[in-house]
Amino acid sequence: MKLNVGGGGASLYFEVMSKVSDSSPGGPRLPSSAASPSTPAQRKDVVRAEKLQAGYSGNPVCGVVSFSVHSHQSLALVGPNGAGKSTVVKTVVGQLEPLSGTTLINGAEVDDRTLDFRREVAVVFDDDAFFPALTVEEHLAIVSAGHGVEDVEDVIAAELEFFGLSEQAKSRPYNLSSGQRRRMLLASAFVRPRSLLVLDEPEQRLDTAMRHKLATRLRAEVDAGLALLVVTHDPDFLTTVATKALFVADTIHVMTPQRAAAAIASENPYAE
Amino acid sequence: MSIQTRERFSAREIRQYTFRAGLSRTQGGLMELISEVYTSILGGLTLLAMAGALIVALRHSLGVGTESALAVTAVAPGFHSVALLQASATVLLALAAALLSVEMTMGPVAMTLPQTAWWLGLPVRRRGFIQPGFLKSLLWPTIAAILVVVPLALGMADHPAAGNIALAALCGVGLAWLLHGVAGWCQITNSGAWLKTVMGAVTLVAPLTLVATALYNNVAGSGAVTATQTAWMEYLPTSWPLLVADGARWPLLLVALALGLLTLVYVNLERITTAQLKASAAAGAYAASSLLSMDATELSRSLSTGPAVGRSKLRLPMVFKKGSATSRSVKTLLSTHATMALRSPSTLLRVLVLAAVPASLAAVEFLGNAILIAVVLFLCAYFAATALGATARFAAGNPAVDALMPLPAKVVRRVHYVLPAVAMTIWAAVCLGLLLALGVGSPALLILAIFAGPGLGAATLRAAFRPAPDWNMPAVASPTGPIPTGAIRSFLSGPDLTLIVLLPVLICLISGGVPAVAFPAQLTLSYLAFLWGTHVRKPKSAKDGGLFGTPAATAAAK
């Protein structure tokens, strides 16, 4: 397969050579949506955080938290600004050192240096870092090809269509609006396989229609087997996507998505 | 949607793809780059040539002597200097400390922010992404070591044979690699924060010790510090390359030690965490933007401690009740600028250290060359001027901030000018005062420099409000990848005005006298610089009636 990624007469071709397939045991991994629809009792935790304390320079930003997320499950972290939701999530995926406690992903200690971690976990934070000279589709091609996706062009075209970026495929990131750049970042998580998806306020800078479309899709993927960890401030997004919720503050409250939506509205974890 | 996977690309293929895809849509290339550099630098060289001719004419009319200005010393007879050995040892120690500090901040193994964001999450061997950065990073300490050691060894060796100089350079490179290896190991093990703090302090204090010693020697008479008393400094490890230049061979052990450490770092490259690489990338991006703004303070901060955290709680009044609405707004702005400046005492300290650097050069035996001091004076003046432009740069990056007050844009720009103008006037007085104390210049030159101070404040604004490189225009291909159009021109906005304003001072410093005509010339230049630096450009978008078609401040004034 060839992916035409150049502009004008200087087309570049990213050739997939016939190599020996995946070196990981068991050969190529099944896509997330094809994960076995096991019963709840059989499902293993994808994420397990035990007495996790997140913070900076020895200073905790919120209470100690323990939770688990398995496939077919979506955990939403909610709470007021500055409560420590993003810090907890960054700690869970190994971008910050925990002050105490442990996190296991697929039974192994979190280490984003391992191939398994990067193969399984898709993370989208609000990083506004792009290659200024590369187009939208070229950014996505890096992710897609780097994960060994077959039919890179088709996958990227489908995601560009879903995120409403087809017309911007050949635009460079700094010619896009901030909302379009956000869509591009989100698309990067969908052009690759994943068994755990971690999103930090995905609804930010998206219009209402796109929020709804994204929420519906995420829920469908969770139902198909994806494990999702999401930070959100949007009650509608929360109730559509989440199967359970944590209200993050000085103390941590586990609650249903519906109650969490009420808690968001009132910034009070005890609100009904 | 189901995604099927087969085989993955290697890190090398992904690197090549990213690089080639970026270059595929650049227009122009090396010739355009050379043309841009040529156009920008030609003006500066013409100015310098004219200044050179003026210096020769002035020296002739002042009857200073027939000696070439290139060889003349600016230090008056009877002033004591610091021994060359102490100076070279101090400089080498400071440079080594600076190198280690910079290495530890920048990585030393570094990637760019987009690379960390788009590459490191891919399930391919990370070594393929990290290793090229490590190998490239070896180039900078190597070049730095050669550039420093070779001239020093040539100047200080008793018998500068080619073989000895080459071995001294090798020893210097070994030392630089050793420091690189130390920084690399600290990055791998996520340790060594204390070492960075110590190195930062050494870098800052070292130049001051030279000035302090020289000032002490001038008043101590027979108690002055002698070369014999400071001979031990020759044996500091950072001075070992100079021992090799004199024939010693044992310091070359440094090279073996460095290679061993670098091998250890190379083998462990994949242990560097993503968080570490992202932190290095952020530091690199910060340093690059500081370099583009040519702000020495921002640059030194970016290379040492990282962005300012603003711990100071100093408060000045922001609300004024007396006077007209305009005067109250002006007072509020002035107070805001003063608060921001005073909340960064380290910036003011760095500006003060910059004022002492030309004097530290004059303090060193045989280095009191007028042209050398003039060049360093120009550089320090520019770095000090830009260091005082943090508020202006913030406003340039956030135009809405300047539109908050009901004032015309021109008035707001002139308020931005006040603080740098006052500070640079004081800076010029301190800098030339220290030089005078060490026997360089005259009271007349000091007054001339004080007249130049307000003009230097204008250079602060020109640098701060320079147009940003335009990524929307077709980029220019360069060996390191695409660079935006106008990058070089943008880089030189600021140094140009500093040079123009300082010309009378520099010419008189090199000439050795201050003719009466220099004073009105300096005052005129400072006034013209004020007009230039405080000129408000019409925003590009105004031409097509964009968001800023009618600047809020202007609209409010109508």
PDB file of N, CA, C and O in Angstrom, chain B residues 19 25 40 44 66 86 198 201 205 233 263 299 303 306 311 334-335 358 362 391 412 422 433 481 496 505 515 549:
ATOM      1  N   PHE B  19      10.375  14.482   8.186  1.00  0.00           N
ATOM      2  CA  PHE B  19      11.319  15.471   7.658  1.00  0.00           C
ATOM      3  C   PHE B  19      11.019  15.771   6.185  1.00  0.00           C
ATOM      4  O   PHE B  19      10.915  16.925   5.784  1.00  0.00           O
ATOM      5  N   ARG B  25       6.898  20.924   0.792  1.00  0.00           N
ATOM      6  CA  ARG B  25       6.124  22.107   0.386  1.00  0.00           C
ATOM      7  C   ARG B  25       6.833  23.410   0.707  1.00  0.00           C
ATOM      8  O   ARG B  25       6.215  24.456   0.741  1.00  0.00           O
ATOM      9  N   SER B  40      20.158  41.330   5.260  1.00  0.00           N
ATOM     10  CA  SER B  40      20.037  41.829   6.624  1.00  0.00           C
ATOM     11  C   SER B  40      21.370  42.284   7.194  1.00  0.00           C
ATOM     12  O   SER B  40      21.437  43.267   7.930  1.00  0.00           O
ATOM     13  N   GLY B  44      24.279  46.331   8.425  1.00  0.00           N
ATOM     14  CA  GLY B  44      25.099  46.394   9.639  1.00  0.00           C
ATOM     15  C   GLY B  44      26.570  46.569   9.311  1.00  0.00           C
ATOM     16  O   GLY B  44      27.268  47.389   9.934  1.00  0.00           O
ATOM     17  N   THR B  66      49.627  57.277  16.617  1.00  0.00           N
ATOM     18  CA  THR B  66      49.665  56.658  15.296  1.00  0.00           C
ATOM     19  C   THR B  66      49.392  55.161  15.379  1.00  0.00           C
ATOM     20  O   THR B  66      49.251  54.483  14.366  1.00  0.00           O
ATOM     21  N   GLN B  86      44.590  33.870  36.204  1.00  0.00           N
ATOM     22  CA  GLN B  86      43.369  33.868  37.018  1.00  0.00           C
ATOM     23  C   GLN B  86      42.146  34.087  36.128  1.00  0.00           C
ATOM     24  O   GLN B  86      41.109  33.433  36.296  1.00  0.00           O
ATOM     25  N   VAL B 198      23.938  24.757  41.722  1.00  0.00           N
ATOM     26  CA  VAL B 198      25.317  25.177  42.011  1.00  0.00           C
ATOM     27  C   VAL B 198      25.981  25.741  40.753  1.00  0.00           C
ATOM     28  O   VAL B 198      26.628  26.802  40.788  1.00  0.00           O
ATOM     29  N   ALA B 201      24.828  29.237  39.921  1.00  0.00           N
ATOM     30  CA  ALA B 201      25.423  30.256  40.804  1.00  0.00           C
ATOM     31  C   ALA B 201      26.860  30.550  40.387  1.00  0.00           C
ATOM     32  O   ALA B 201      27.279  31.717  40.344  1.00  0.00           O
ATOM     33  N   VAL B 205      28.383  34.255  39.349  1.00  0.00           N
ATOM     34  CA  VAL B 205      29.324  34.921  40.262  1.00  0.00           C
ATOM     35  C   VAL B 205      30.710  35.089  39.640  1.00  0.00           C
ATOM     36  O   VAL B 205      31.402  36.089  39.901  1.00  0.00           O
ATOM     37  N   MET B 233      45.003  27.934  40.534  1.00  0.00           N
ATOM     38  CA  MET B 233      43.800  27.801  39.684  1.00  0.00           C
ATOM     39  C   MET B 233      44.096  27.048  38.387  1.00  0.00           C
ATOM     40  O   MET B 233      43.189  26.528  37.737  1.00  0.00           O
ATOM     41  N   THR B 263      29.464   6.182  26.766  1.00  0.00           N
ATOM     42  CA  THR B 263      29.032   4.832  26.387  1.00  0.00           C
ATOM     43  C   THR B 263      27.933   4.347  27.330  1.00  0.00           C
ATOM     44  O   THR B 263      26.923   3.765  26.900  1.00  0.00           O
ATOM     45  N   LEU B 299      16.685  33.997  27.923  1.00  0.00           N
ATOM     46  CA  LEU B 299      17.489  32.882  27.433  1.00  0.00           C
ATOM     47  C   LEU B 299      18.221  32.213  28.593  1.00  0.00           C
ATOM     48  O   LEU B 299      18.193  30.985  28.734  1.00  0.00           O
ATOM     49  N   LEU B 303      17.628  28.499  29.927  1.00  0.00           N
ATOM     50  CA  LEU B 303      18.702  27.512  29.928  1.00  0.00           C
ATOM     51  C   LEU B 303      19.086  27.064  31.338  1.00  0.00           C
ATOM     52  O   LEU B 303      19.876  26.160  31.510  1.00  0.00           O
ATOM     53  N   GLY B 306      14.253  27.576  34.026  1.00  0.00           N
ATOM     54  CA  GLY B 306      12.934  27.443  33.423  1.00  0.00           C
ATOM     55  C   GLY B 306      12.119  28.704  33.631  1.00  0.00           C
ATOM     56  O   GLY B 306      12.623  29.681  34.185  1.00  0.00           O
ATOM     57  N   ARG B 311       7.071  34.237  42.322  1.00  0.00           N
ATOM     58  CA  ARG B 311       6.791  34.019  43.746  1.00  0.00           C
ATOM     59  C   ARG B 311       6.647  35.340  44.504  1.00  0.00           C
ATOM     60  O   ARG B 311       6.049  35.387  45.554  1.00  0.00           O
ATOM     61  N   LEU B 334       1.904  52.547  34.259  1.00  0.00           N
ATOM     62  CA  LEU B 334       3.279  52.683  34.775  1.00  0.00           C
ATOM     63  C   LEU B 334       3.473  51.833  36.021  1.00  0.00           C
ATOM     64  O   LEU B 334       4.495  51.155  36.196  1.00  0.00           O
ATOM     65  N   SER B 335       2.475  51.873  36.886  1.00  0.00           N
ATOM     66  CA  SER B 335       2.552  51.109  38.124  1.00  0.00           C
ATOM     67  C   SER B 335       2.586  49.606  37.838  1.00  0.00           C
ATOM     68  O   SER B 335       3.314  48.850  38.488  1.00  0.00           O
ATOM     69  N   PRO B 358      31.620  44.195  30.602  1.00  0.00           N
ATOM     70  CA  PRO B 358      32.694  44.924  29.906  1.00  0.00           C
ATOM     71  C   PRO B 358      33.831  45.290  30.864  1.00  0.00           C
ATOM     72  O   PRO B 358      35.010  45.234  30.485  1.00  0.00           O
ATOM     73  N   ALA B 362      37.907  44.527  30.829  1.00  0.00           N
ATOM     74  CA  ALA B 362      38.934  45.563  31.000  1.00  0.00           C
ATOM     75  C   ALA B 362      39.852  45.232  32.173  1.00  0.00           C
ATOM     76  O   ALA B 362      40.993  45.696  32.232  1.00  0.00           O
ATOM     77  N   THR B 391       7.706  43.000  29.827  1.00  0.00           N
ATOM     78  CA  THR B 391       6.331  43.512  29.809  1.00  0.00           C
ATOM     79  C   THR B 391       5.908  43.862  28.389  1.00  0.00           C
ATOM     80  O   THR B 391       4.796  43.534  27.953  1.00  0.00           O
ATOM     81  N   VAL B 412       0.103  54.381  24.889  1.00  0.00           N
ATOM     82  CA  VAL B 412       0.399  53.105  25.559  1.00  0.00           C
ATOM     83  C   VAL B 412       1.824  52.670  25.239  1.00  0.00           C
ATOM     84  O   VAL B 412       2.583  52.249  26.122  1.00  0.00           O
ATOM     85  N   VAL B 422      14.505  54.547  31.607  1.00  0.00           N
ATOM     86  CA  VAL B 422      15.113  54.917  32.900  1.00  0.00           C
ATOM     87  C   VAL B 422      16.157  53.868  33.299  1.00  0.00           C
ATOM     88  O   VAL B 422      17.290  54.191  33.673  1.00  0.00           O
ATOM     89  N   GLY B 433      30.638  53.684  34.439  1.00  0.00           N
ATOM     90  CA  GLY B 433      31.246  54.058  35.717  1.00  0.00           C
ATOM     91  C   GLY B 433      32.253  53.009  36.164  1.00  0.00           C
ATOM     92  O   GLY B 433      33.362  53.338  36.614  1.00  0.00           O
ATOM     93  N   GLY B 481      15.547  21.602   8.227  1.00  0.00           N
ATOM     94  CA  GLY B 481      14.103  21.536   8.050  1.00  0.00           C
ATOM     95  C   GLY B 481      13.571  22.895   7.644  1.00  0.00           C
ATOM     96  O   GLY B 481      14.338  23.835   7.437  1.00  0.00           O
ATOM     97  N   ASP B 496      19.852  46.170  15.674  1.00  0.00           N
ATOM     98  CA  ASP B 496      20.178  47.270  14.759  1.00  0.00           C
ATOM     99  C   ASP B 496      20.059  48.623  15.459  1.00  0.00           C
ATOM    100  O   ASP B 496      20.959  49.461  15.386  1.00  0.00           O
ATOM    101  N   VAL B 505      29.072  56.452  21.382  1.00  0.00           N
ATOM    102  CA  VAL B 505      29.810  55.963  22.555  1.00  0.00           C
ATOM    103  C   VAL B 505      30.919  55.013  22.119  1.00  0.00           C
ATOM    104  O   VAL B 505      32.077  55.117  22.563  1.00  0.00           O
ATOM    105  N   PRO B 515      34.937  64.259  21.312  1.00  0.00           N
ATOM    106  CA  PRO B 515      34.829  65.623  20.784  1.00  0.00           C
ATOM    107  C   PRO B 515      33.485  66.236  21.150  1.00  0.00           C
ATOM    108  O   PRO B 515      32.513  65.522  21.405  1.00  0.00           O
ATOM    109  N   GLY B 549      -9.068  45.708  12.819  1.00  0.00           N
ATOM    110  CA  GLY B 549      -9.096  46.768  11.820  1.00  0.00           C
ATOM    111  C   GLY B 549      -9.077  48.125  12.470  1.00  0.00           C
ATOM    112  O   GLY B 549      -8.407  49.041  12.024  1.00  0.00           O
TER     113      GLY B 549
END
